[in-house]
């Protein structure tokens, strides 16, 4: 019932910008925190930025000044504005959303399929 779909990835040069989008759809009672993760080649998945339903954000220092996360609760969408991109940012970027399907259901994290971001030097 829940679908998480990322879009906006692509190939950019160092210093360029890219905006990723994530749309959550399906029969969902509630969406809690939403987050962007990334997985560079040969490395483990890492948190890029996250935002609670109330707007609280969290991100590592490596991207904090360059990336901006935003969400539209009415549209169930999440965005990641990435500026001054570096080759180190090359990764598959995943969107995740904590969802609750009904009043009596617990929370679980739903993941998108990922979108490739490649930054050339």
Coordinates of N, CA, C and O in Angstrom, one line a residue:
X1 N 0.8 -1.2 0.0 CA 0.0 0.0 0.0 C 0.8 1.3 0.0 O 0.4 2.3 -0.5
X2 N 2.0 1.2 0.6 CA 2.9 2.4 0.7 C 3.9 2.3 -0.4 O 4.6 1.3 -0.6
X3 N 4.1 3.4 -1.1 CA 5.1 3.6 -2.1 C 5.9 4.8 -1.8 O 5.4 5.9 -1.6
X4 N 7.2 4.7 -1.9 CA 8.1 5.8 -1.7 C 9.0 5.8 -3.0 O 9.6 4.9 -3.4
X5 N 8.9 7.0 -3.6 CA 9.6 7.1 -4.9 C 10.4 8.4 -5.0 O 9.9 9.5 -4.8
X6 N 11.7 8.2 -5.2 CA 12.6 9.3 -5.4 C 12.8 9.7 -6.8 O 12.6 8.9 -7.7
X7 N 13.2 10.9 -7.0 CA 13.4 11.4 -8.4 C 14.4 12.6 -8.3 O 14.5 13.2 -7.2
X8 N 14.9 12.9 -9.4 CA 15.8 14.1 -9.5 C 17.3 13.9 -9.5 O 18.1 14.8 -9.6
X9 N 17.7 12.6 -9.4 CA 19.1 12.3 -9.5 C 19.6 12.5 -10.9 O 18.9 12.7 -11.9
X10 N 20.9 12.5 -11.0 CA 21.6 12.7 -12.3 C 23.0 13.0 -12.2 O 23.6 12.7 -11.1
X11 N 23.6 13.4 -13.2 CA 25.1 13.7 -13.3 C 25.3 15.2 -13.3 O 24.7 15.9 -14.1
X12 N 26.1 15.6 -12.4 CA 26.4 17.1 -12.3 C 27.9 17.2 -12.0 O 28.6 16.3 -11.6
X13 N 28.4 18.4 -12.3 CA 29.8 18.7 -12.1 C 30.0 19.2 -10.7 O 29.0 19.7 -10.0
X14 N 31.2 19.1 -10.2 CA 31.5 19.7 -8.9 C 31.1 21.1 -8.8 O 31.4 21.9 -9.7
X15 N 30.5 21.5 -7.7 CA 30.0 22.8 -7.5 C 28.6 23.0 -8.0 O 28.0 24.1 -7.7
X16 N 28.1 22.1 -8.7 CA 26.7 22.2 -9.2 C 25.7 21.9 -8.1 O 26.0 21.6 -7.0
X17 N 24.4 22.0 -8.5 CA 23.3 21.8 -7.6 C 22.4 20.8 -8.2 O 22.3 20.6 -9.4
X18 N 21.6 20.2 -7.3 CA 20.6 19.2 -7.7 C 19.6 19.2 -6.6 O 19.9 19.3 -5.4
X19 N 18.4 19.0 -7.1 CA 17.3 18.8 -6.1 C 16.6 17.5 -6.3 O 16.2 17.1 -7.3
X20 N 16.6 16.7 -5.2 CA 15.9 15.4 -5.1 C 14.5 15.6 -4.5 O 14.3 16.4 -3.7
X21 N 13.6 14.8 -5.0 CA 12.3 14.8 -4.5 C 11.9 13.4 -4.2 O 12.3 12.4 -4.7
X22 N 11.0 13.3 -3.2 CA 10.5 12.0 -2.7 C 9.0 12.2 -2.5 O 8.5 13.1 -1.9
X23 N 8.3 11.2 -3.1 CA 6.8 11.2 -2.9 C 6.4 9.9 -2.2 O 6.8 8.9 -2.6
X24 N 5.6 10.1 -1.2 CA 5.0 9.0 -0.5 C 3.6 8.8 -0.8 O 2.8 9.8 -0.7
X25 N 3.1 7.7 -1.2 CA 1.7 7.5 -1.6 C 1.2 6.2 -1.0 O 2.0 5.3 -0.6
X26 N -0.1 6.1 -1.0 CA -0.7 4.9 -0.5 C -1.7 5.2 0.6 O -1.9 6.4 0.9
X27 N -2.3 4.2 1.1 CA -3.2 4.4 2.2 C -2.5 4.4 3.5 O -2.1 3.4 4.1
X28 N -2.2 5.6 4.0 CA -1.4 5.9 5.1 C -2.1 6.7 6.2 O -2.7 7.7 5.8
X29 N -2.1 6.2 7.4 CA -2.7 6.9 8.4 C -1.9 8.1 8.9 O -2.4 9.2 9.1
X30 N -0.6 7.9 9.0 CA 0.2 9.0 9.5 C 1.7 8.7 9.0 O 2.1 7.6 8.8
X31 N 2.3 9.8 8.7 CA 3.7 9.8 8.4 C 4.5 10.6 9.4 O 4.2 11.7 9.7
X32 N 5.5 9.9 10.0 CA 6.3 10.5 11.0 C 7.5 11.2 10.4 O 7.4 12.0 9.4
X33 N 8.7 10.8 10.9 CA 9.9 11.4 10.3 C 10.2 10.9 8.9 O 9.8 9.8 8.5
X34 N 10.8 11.8 8.1 CA 11.2 11.4 6.8 C 12.7 11.7 6.7 O 13.2 12.7 7.3
X35 N 13.4 11.0 5.9 CA 14.8 11.2 5.8 C 15.4 10.8 4.5 O 14.8 10.1 3.7
X36 N 16.6 11.4 4.2 CA 17.4 11.1 3.1 C 18.6 10.3 3.5 O 19.3 10.8 4.5
X37 N 18.9 9.2 2.9 CA 20.1 8.5 3.1 C 20.8 8.3 1.8 O 20.3 8.5 0.8
X38 N 22.1 8.0 1.9 CA 22.8 7.7 0.7 C 23.8 6.6 0.9 O 24.2 6.4 2.0
X39 N 24.1 5.9 -0.2 CA 25.1 4.8 -0.1 C 26.1 5.0 -1.2 O 25.8 4.7 -2.4
X40 N 27.3 5.5 -0.9 CA 28.4 5.6 -1.9 C 28.8 4.3 -2.3 O 28.6 3.3 -1.6
X41 N 29.5 4.2 -3.5 CA 30.0 2.9 -3.9 C 30.9 2.2 -2.9 O 31.8 2.9 -2.4
X42 N 30.6 1.0 -2.6 CA 31.5 0.2 -1.7 C 31.4 0.6 -0.3 O 32.2 0.2 0.6
X43 N 30.4 1.5 0.1 CA 30.3 1.9 1.4 C 28.9 1.6 2.0 O 28.0 1.3 1.2
X44 N 28.7 1.8 3.3 CA 27.5 1.6 3.9 C 26.6 2.8 3.8 O 27.0 3.9 3.5
X45 N 25.3 2.5 3.9 CA 24.3 3.6 3.9 C 24.5 4.5 5.0 O 24.8 4.1 6.2
X46 N 24.4 5.8 4.8 CA 24.5 6.8 5.8 C 23.4 7.9 5.7 O 22.9 8.1 4.7
X47 N 23.1 8.4 6.9 CA 22.1 9.5 6.9 C 22.6 10.8 6.3 O 23.8 11.2 6.5
X48 N 21.8 11.4 5.5 CA 22.1 12.7 4.9 C 21.4 13.8 5.6 O 22.0 14.8 6.0
X49 N 20.1 13.6 5.8 CA 19.3 14.6 6.5 C 18.0 14.0 6.9 O 17.5 13.1 6.2
X50 N 17.4 14.4 8.0 CA 16.1 13.9 8.4 C 15.3 15.0 8.9 O 15.8 16.0 9.4
X51 N 14.0 14.9 8.8 CA 13.1 15.9 9.3 C 11.9 15.2 9.9 O 11.3 14.3 9.4
X52 N 11.5 15.7 11.1 CA 10.3 15.2 11.8 C 9.1 15.8 11.1 O 9.2 16.7 10.4
X53 N 8.0 15.3 11.5 CA 6.7 15.8 11.0 C 6.5 17.3 11.5 O 5.8 18.0 10.9
X54 N 7.1 17.6 12.6 CA 7.0 19.0 13.1 C 8.1 19.9 12.6 O 8.0 21.1 12.9
X55 N 9.0 19.4 11.8 CA 10.0 20.3 11.1 C 11.4 20.3 11.7 O 12.2 21.0 11.3
X56 N 11.6 19.5 12.8 CA 12.9 19.4 13.3 C 13.8 18.6 12.4 O 13.5 17.6 11.8
X57 N 15.0 19.2 12.2 CA 16.0 18.6 11.2 C 17.2 18.1 11.9 O 17.6 18.6 13.0
X58 N 17.9 17.2 11.2 CA 19.2 16.7 11.7 C 20.0 16.3 10.5 O 19.4 15.6 9.6
X59 N 21.2 16.6 10.5 CA 22.1 16.2 9.4 C 23.6 16.2 9.8 O 23.9 17.0 10.7
X60 N 24.4 15.4 9.3 CA 25.8 15.4 9.6 C 26.5 16.7 9.2 O 26.1 17.4 8.2
X61 N 27.6 17.0 9.8 CA 28.3 18.2 9.5 C 28.8 18.3 8.0 O 29.0 19.3 7.5
X62 N 29.1 17.1 7.5 CA 29.6 17.0 6.1 C 28.7 17.6 5.1 O 29.2 18.1 4.0
X63 N 27.4 17.7 5.3 CA 26.5 18.2 4.4 C 25.6 19.3 4.9 O 24.8 19.9 4.1
X64 N 25.7 19.6 6.2 CA 24.8 20.5 6.8 C 24.7 21.9 6.2 O 23.6 22.4 6.0
X65 N 25.8 22.4 5.7 CA 25.8 23.7 5.2 C 25.5 23.7 3.7 O 25.3 24.8 3.1
X66 N 25.5 22.6 3.1 CA 25.3 22.5 1.6 C 24.0 21.9 1.2 O 23.5 22.2 0.1
X67 N 23.4 21.1 2.1 CA 22.2 20.4 1.8 C 21.0 21.0 2.6 O 21.2 21.2 3.8
X68 N 19.9 21.1 2.1 CA 18.7 21.5 2.8 C 17.5 20.6 2.6 O 17.2 20.3 1.4
X69 N 17.0 20.1 3.6 CA 15.9 19.2 3.6 C 14.6 20.0 3.8 O 14.6 20.9 4.6
X70 N 13.6 19.6 3.1 CA 12.3 20.2 3.3 C 11.2 19.2 3.1 O 11.4 18.2 2.4
X71 N 10.0 19.5 3.6 CA 8.9 18.5 3.4 C 7.6 19.3 3.3 O 7.5 20.4 3.9
X72 N 6.7 18.7 2.6 CA 5.3 19.3 2.5 C 4.4 18.2 3.1 O 4.1 17.2 2.4
X73 N 3.9 18.4 4.3 CA 3.1 17.4 4.9 C 1.8 17.2 4.2 O 1.2 16.1 4.2
X74 N 1.3 18.2 3.6 CA 0.0 18.1 2.9 C 0.1 17.3 1.6 O -0.8 16.6 1.3
X75 N 1.3 17.3 1.0 CA 1.5 16.6 -0.2 C 2.3 15.3 0.0 O 2.5 14.5 -0.9
X76 N 2.7 15.0 1.2 CA 3.5 13.8 1.5 C 4.8 13.8 0.7 O 5.1 12.7 0.1
X77 N 5.4 14.9 0.6 CA 6.6 14.9 -0.2 C 7.8 15.4 0.6 O 7.6 16.1 1.6
X78 N 9.0 15.0 0.2 CA 10.2 15.4 0.8 C 11.2 15.8 -0.2 O 11.3 15.1 -1.3
X79 N 12.0 16.8 0.0 CA 12.9 17.3 -0.9 C 14.3 17.5 -0.3 O 14.4 17.6 0.9
X80 N 15.3 17.4 -1.1 CA 16.7 17.6 -0.7 C 17.3 18.5 -1.7 O 17.6 18.1 -2.8
X81 N 17.6 19.8 -1.3 CA 18.3 20.7 -2.2 C 19.8 20.5 -1.9 O 20.2 20.8 -0.8
X82 N 20.5 20.1 -2.9 CA 22.0 19.9 -2.7 C 22.7 21.0 -3.5 O 22.6 21.0 -4.8
X83 N 23.5 21.7 -2.8 CA 24.3 22.8 -3.5 C 25.8 22.5 -3.3 O 26.2 21.8 -2.3
X84 N 26.6 23.1 -4.1 CA 28.0 22.9 -4.1 C 28.4 21.4 -3.9 O 29.2 21.0 -3.1
X85 N 27.9 20.7 -4.8 CA 28.1 19.2 -4.8 C 29.6 18.9 -5.0 O 30.3 19.5 -5.8
X86 N 30.0 17.8 -4.4 CA 31.4 17.3 -4.4 C 31.4 15.9 -4.9 O 30.4 15.2 -4.8
X87 N 32.5 15.5 -5.5 CA 32.6 14.1 -5.9 C 32.3 13.1 -4.8 O 31.7 12.0 -5.1
X88 N 32.6 13.4 -3.6 CA 32.3 12.6 -2.5 C 30.8 12.4 -2.2 O 30.4 11.5 -1.5
X89 N 30.0 13.2 -2.8 CA 28.5 13.1 -2.7 C 28.0 12.1 -3.6 O 26.8 11.8 -3.5
X90 N 28.8 11.5 -4.5 CA 28.3 10.5 -5.4 C 27.8 9.3 -4.7 O 28.5 8.7 -3.8
X91 N 26.6 8.9 -4.9 CA 26.0 7.8 -4.2 C 24.6 7.6 -4.7 O 24.0 8.4 -5.5
X92 N 24.0 6.5 -4.3 CA 22.6 6.3 -4.5 C 21.9 6.9 -3.3 O 22.2 6.6 -2.2
X93 N 20.9 7.8 -3.6 CA 20.2 8.5 -2.5 C 18.9 7.8 -2.3 O 18.1 7.6 -3.3
X94 N 18.6 7.5 -1.1 CA 17.3 6.9 -0.7 C 16.5 7.8 0.2 O 17.0 8.4 1.0
X95 N 15.2 7.7 -0.1 CA 14.2 8.4 0.8 C 13.6 7.3 1.7 O 13.3 6.2 1.3
X96 N 13.4 7.7 2.9 CA 12.7 6.9 3.9 C 11.7 7.6 4.6 O 11.8 8.8 4.9
X97 N 10.6 6.9 5.0 CA 9.5 7.6 5.7 C 9.0 6.6 6.8 O 8.8 5.4 6.5
X98 N 8.9 7.1 8.0 CA 8.2 6.4 9.0 C 6.7 6.5 8.8 O 6.2 7.6 8.8
X99 N 6.1 5.4 8.6 CA 4.6 5.4 8.3 C 3.9 4.5 9.3 O 4.4 3.6 9.9
X100 N 2.6 4.9 9.4 CA 1.7 4.1 10.2 C 0.4 4.0 9.4 O -0.2 4.9 8.9
X101 N 0.0 2.7 9.2 CA -1.1 2.4 8.3 C -2.5 2.6 8.9 O -3.4 2.7 8.1
X102 N -2.6 2.5 10.2 CA -3.9 2.6 10.8 C -3.7 3.1 12.3 O -2.6 3.2 12.8
X103 N -4.8 3.4 12.9 CA -4.8 3.8 14.3 C -4.1 2.8 15.2 O -3.4 3.1 16.1
X104 N -4.4 1.5 14.9 CA -3.9 0.5 15.8 C -2.5 -0.1 15.3 O -2.0 -1.0 16.0
X105 N -2.1 0.3 14.2 CA -0.8 -0.2 13.7 C 0.4 0.5 14.3 O 0.3 1.6 14.6
X106 N 1.5 -0.2 14.3 CA 2.7 0.3 14.7 C 3.4 1.1 13.6 O 2.9 1.1 12.5
X107 N 4.5 1.7 13.9 CA 5.3 2.4 12.9 C 6.3 1.5 12.3 O 6.8 0.6 12.9
X108 N 6.6 1.7 11.0 CA 7.7 1.1 10.3 C 8.2 2.0 9.3 O 7.6 3.0 8.9
X109 N 9.5 1.7 8.9 CA 10.1 2.6 8.0 C 10.0 2.0 6.6 O 10.4 0.9 6.3
X110 N 9.5 2.8 5.7 CA 9.3 2.5 4.3 C 10.4 3.2 3.5 O 10.7 4.3 3.7
X111 N 11.0 2.4 2.5 CA 12.1 2.9 1.7 C 11.8 3.0 0.3 O 11.0 2.2 -0.3
X112 N 12.4 4.0 -0.4 CA 12.3 4.1 -1.8 C 13.3 3.2 -2.5 O 14.2 2.6 -1.8
X113 N 13.3 3.2 -3.8 CA 14.2 2.4 -4.6 C 15.6 3.1 -4.8 O 16.6 2.4 -5.2
X114 N 15.7 4.4 -4.5 CA 16.9 5.1 -4.7 C 17.0 5.8 -6.0 O 16.4 5.4 -7.0
X115 N 17.8 6.9 -6.0 CA 18.1 7.6 -7.2 C 19.6 7.9 -7.2 O 20.2 8.3 -6.2
X116 N 20.2 7.7 -8.4 CA 21.6 7.9 -8.5 C 22.0 9.3 -8.7 O 21.5 10.1 -9.5
X117 N 23.0 9.7 -7.9 CA 23.6 11.1 -8.0 C 25.1 10.9 -8.2 O 25.8 10.2 -7.4
X118 N 25.5 11.4 -9.3 CA 26.9 11.3 -9.7 C 27.5 12.7 -9.9 O 27.0 13.5 -10.7
X119 N 28.6 13.0 -9.2 CA 29.2 14.3 -9.2 C 30.6 14.1 -9.8 O 31.5 13.4 -9.2
X120 N 30.9 14.7 -10.9 CA 32.1 14.6 -11.6 C 33.1 15.7 -11.2 O 32.6 16.8 -10.8
X121 N 34.4 15.5 -11.2 CA 35.4 16.4 -10.8 C 35.8 17.2 -12.0 O 35.6 16.9 -13.1

